[in-house]
């Protein structure tokens, strides 16, 4: 599977339209990386929420884990 996207380049450039394509394996790999990233974010936020005695993950829990999560990935 190949995905092609059209991207308009700004008005003063020589190329009006530029096609970009991604191979199917690259798309699957990107999706898997995103799935793992989100799973890890939820698990870390749940740990923080549990430590605080909260029954739900809130925005603040995600905000607290995000800097370290981004460094880890």
XYZ file of N, CA and C in Angstrom:
219
model
N 0.847 -1.173 0.000
C 0.000 0.000 0.000
C 0.892 1.236 0.000
N 0.641 2.130 -0.906
C 1.370 3.389 -0.984
C 0.365 4.513 -0.838
N 0.670 5.434 0.055
C -0.213 6.573 0.271
C 0.434 7.780 -0.371
N -0.302 8.471 -1.192
C 0.224 9.674 -1.833
C -0.559 10.875 -1.345
N 0.169 11.916 -1.013
C -0.459 13.140 -0.547
C 0.008 14.289 -1.416
N -0.860 15.204 -1.676
C -0.482 16.394 -2.423
C -0.284 17.520 -1.434
N 0.772 18.238 -1.631
C 1.087 19.339 -0.742
C 1.313 20.580 -1.597
N 0.589 21.622 -1.284
C 0.770 22.874 -2.020
C 1.953 23.622 -1.435
N 2.816 24.042 -2.307
C 3.984 24.810 -1.896
C 3.653 26.276 -2.096
N 4.196 27.129 -1.256
C 3.880 28.560 -1.300
C 4.052 29.199 -2.660
N 3.399 30.315 -2.861
C 3.391 31.015 -4.159
C 4.737 31.529 -4.626
N 5.674 31.673 -4.558
C 6.932 32.150 -5.046
C 7.917 31.052 -5.301
N 7.502 29.813 -5.215
C 8.439 28.721 -5.453
C 8.230 28.129 -6.838
N 9.210 27.399 -7.311
C 9.133 26.858 -8.664
C 8.194 25.656 -8.771
N 7.962 24.962 -7.696
C 7.078 23.792 -7.741
C 5.703 24.175 -7.208
N 4.700 23.964 -8.016
C 3.325 24.272 -7.588
C 2.784 23.166 -6.692
N 2.936 21.935 -7.115
C 2.466 20.778 -6.347
C 3.617 19.798 -6.182
N 3.717 19.252 -5.002
C 4.763 18.274 -4.746
C 4.106 17.036 -4.152
N 4.319 15.895 -4.767
C 3.731 14.664 -4.256
C 4.666 14.022 -3.248
N 4.081 13.514 -2.199
C 4.822 12.800 -1.180
C 4.196 11.423 -1.050
N 5.015 10.415 -0.942
C 4.454 9.078 -0.783
C 5.121 8.380 0.394
N 4.386 7.466 0.980
C 4.913 6.674 2.088
C 4.590 5.212 1.815
N 5.547 4.376 2.021
C 5.335 2.956 1.783
C 4.498 2.372 2.922
N 3.804 1.301 2.652
C 2.878 0.702 3.610
C 3.537 0.279 4.910
N 4.761 -0.242 4.819
C 5.474 -0.658 6.029
C 5.796 0.542 6.912
N 6.141 1.658 6.297
C 6.445 2.871 7.062
C 5.205 3.373 7.791
N 4.061 3.282 7.140
C 2.814 3.717 7.770
C 2.471 2.805 8.940
N 2.612 1.493 8.752
C 2.334 0.549 9.841
C 3.270 0.788 11.015
N 4.536 1.029 10.725
C 5.514 1.284 11.772
C 5.183 2.565 12.525
N 4.790 3.607 11.804
C 4.406 4.869 12.441
C 3.190 4.683 13.337
N 2.223 3.915 12.870
C 1.019 3.643 13.670
C 1.369 2.865 14.933
N 2.253 1.894 14.809
C 2.659 1.099 15.970
C 3.409 1.962 16.981
N 4.278 2.835 16.511
C 4.998 3.735 17.410
C 4.031 4.652 18.148
N 3.054 5.181 17.444
C 2.053 6.041 18.069
C 1.227 5.267 19.090
N 0.865 4.019 18.772
C 0.102 3.188 19.707
C 0.892 2.941 20.990
N 2.169 2.617 20.852
C 3.023 2.379 22.017
C 3.188 3.660 22.827
N 3.374 4.782 22.153
C 3.530 6.073 22.824
C 2.300 6.395 23.666
N 1.111 6.230 23.087
C -0.131 6.543 23.797
C -0.345 5.578 24.957
N -0.073 4.295 24.734
C -0.212 3.308 25.808
C 0.696 3.651 26.979
N 1.924 3.996 26.683
C 2.881 4.365 27.730
C 2.431 5.625 28.462
N 1.915 6.600 27.725
C 1.431 7.840 28.353
C 0.289 7.550 29.317
N -0.645 6.715 28.908
C -1.784 6.377 29.771
C -1.310 5.615 31.003
N -0.395 4.683 30.831
C 0.105 3.913 31.976
C 0.832 4.807 32.974
N 1.660 5.705 32.481
C 2.383 6.606 33.389
C 1.433 7.566 34.092
N 0.464 8.092 33.356
C -0.509 9.003 33.959
C -1.356 8.270 34.992
N -1.693 7.012 34.724
C -2.467 6.219 35.684
C -1.679 5.996 36.968
N -0.385 5.799 36.844
C 0.463 5.627 38.026
C 0.449 6.886 38.885
N 0.549 8.044 38.248
C 0.507 9.321 38.972
C -0.861 9.508 39.623
N -1.921 9.233 38.878
C -3.277 9.395 39.411
C -3.493 8.473 40.605
N -3.027 7.240 40.506
C -3.182 6.285 41.605
C -2.408 6.741 42.839
N -1.215 7.279 42.633
C -0.408 7.768 43.753
C -1.091 8.929 44.472
N -1.877 9.702 43.729
C -2.603 10.829 44.319
C -3.967 10.417 44.862
N -4.348 9.170 44.663
C -5.639 8.697 45.144
C -6.807 9.050 44.239
N -6.525 9.454 43.016
C -7.587 9.809 42.070
C -8.091 8.544 41.374
N -9.371 8.548 41.039
C -9.941 7.384 40.358
C -9.944 7.551 38.838
N -9.663 8.762 38.363
C -9.622 9.035 36.924
C -8.333 9.758 36.573
N -7.883 9.542 35.352
C -6.729 10.279 34.842
C -7.228 11.637 34.373
N -6.568 12.669 34.833
C -6.945 14.028 34.448
C -5.839 14.650 33.608
N -6.155 15.783 33.038
C -5.214 16.498 32.177
C -3.899 16.779 32.896
N -3.972 17.131 34.157
C -2.758 17.462 34.910
C -1.825 16.261 35.041
N -2.392 15.065 35.126
C -1.552 13.864 35.207
C -0.764 13.680 33.910
N -1.428 13.909 32.790
C -0.740 13.799 31.498
C 0.309 14.899 31.340
N -0.012 16.096 31.812
C 0.947 17.200 31.719
C 2.205 16.902 32.522
N 2.055 16.211 33.626
C 3.206 15.920 34.480
C 4.126 14.854 33.888
N 3.565 13.898 33.158
C 4.407 12.819 32.620
C 4.967 13.134 31.236
N 4.390 14.093 30.552
C 4.753 14.358 29.160
C 6.223 14.716 28.935
N 6.835 15.610 29.720
C 8.244 15.946 29.431
C 9.173 14.726 29.451
N 9.062 13.889 30.480
C 9.926 12.712 30.558
C 9.590 11.702 29.470
N 8.311 11.559 29.161
C 7.898 10.632 28.104
C 8.509 11.028 26.763
N 8.487 12.311 26.454
C 9.075 12.778 25.194
C 10.579 12.539 25.158
N 11.238 12.708 26.287
C 12.677 12.432 26.337
C 12.965 10.939 26.169
N 12.093 10.098 26.692
C 12.291 8.652 26.596
C 12.082 8.129 25.180
N 11.257 8.814 24.399
C 11.020 8.376 23.032
C 11.969 9.100 22.112
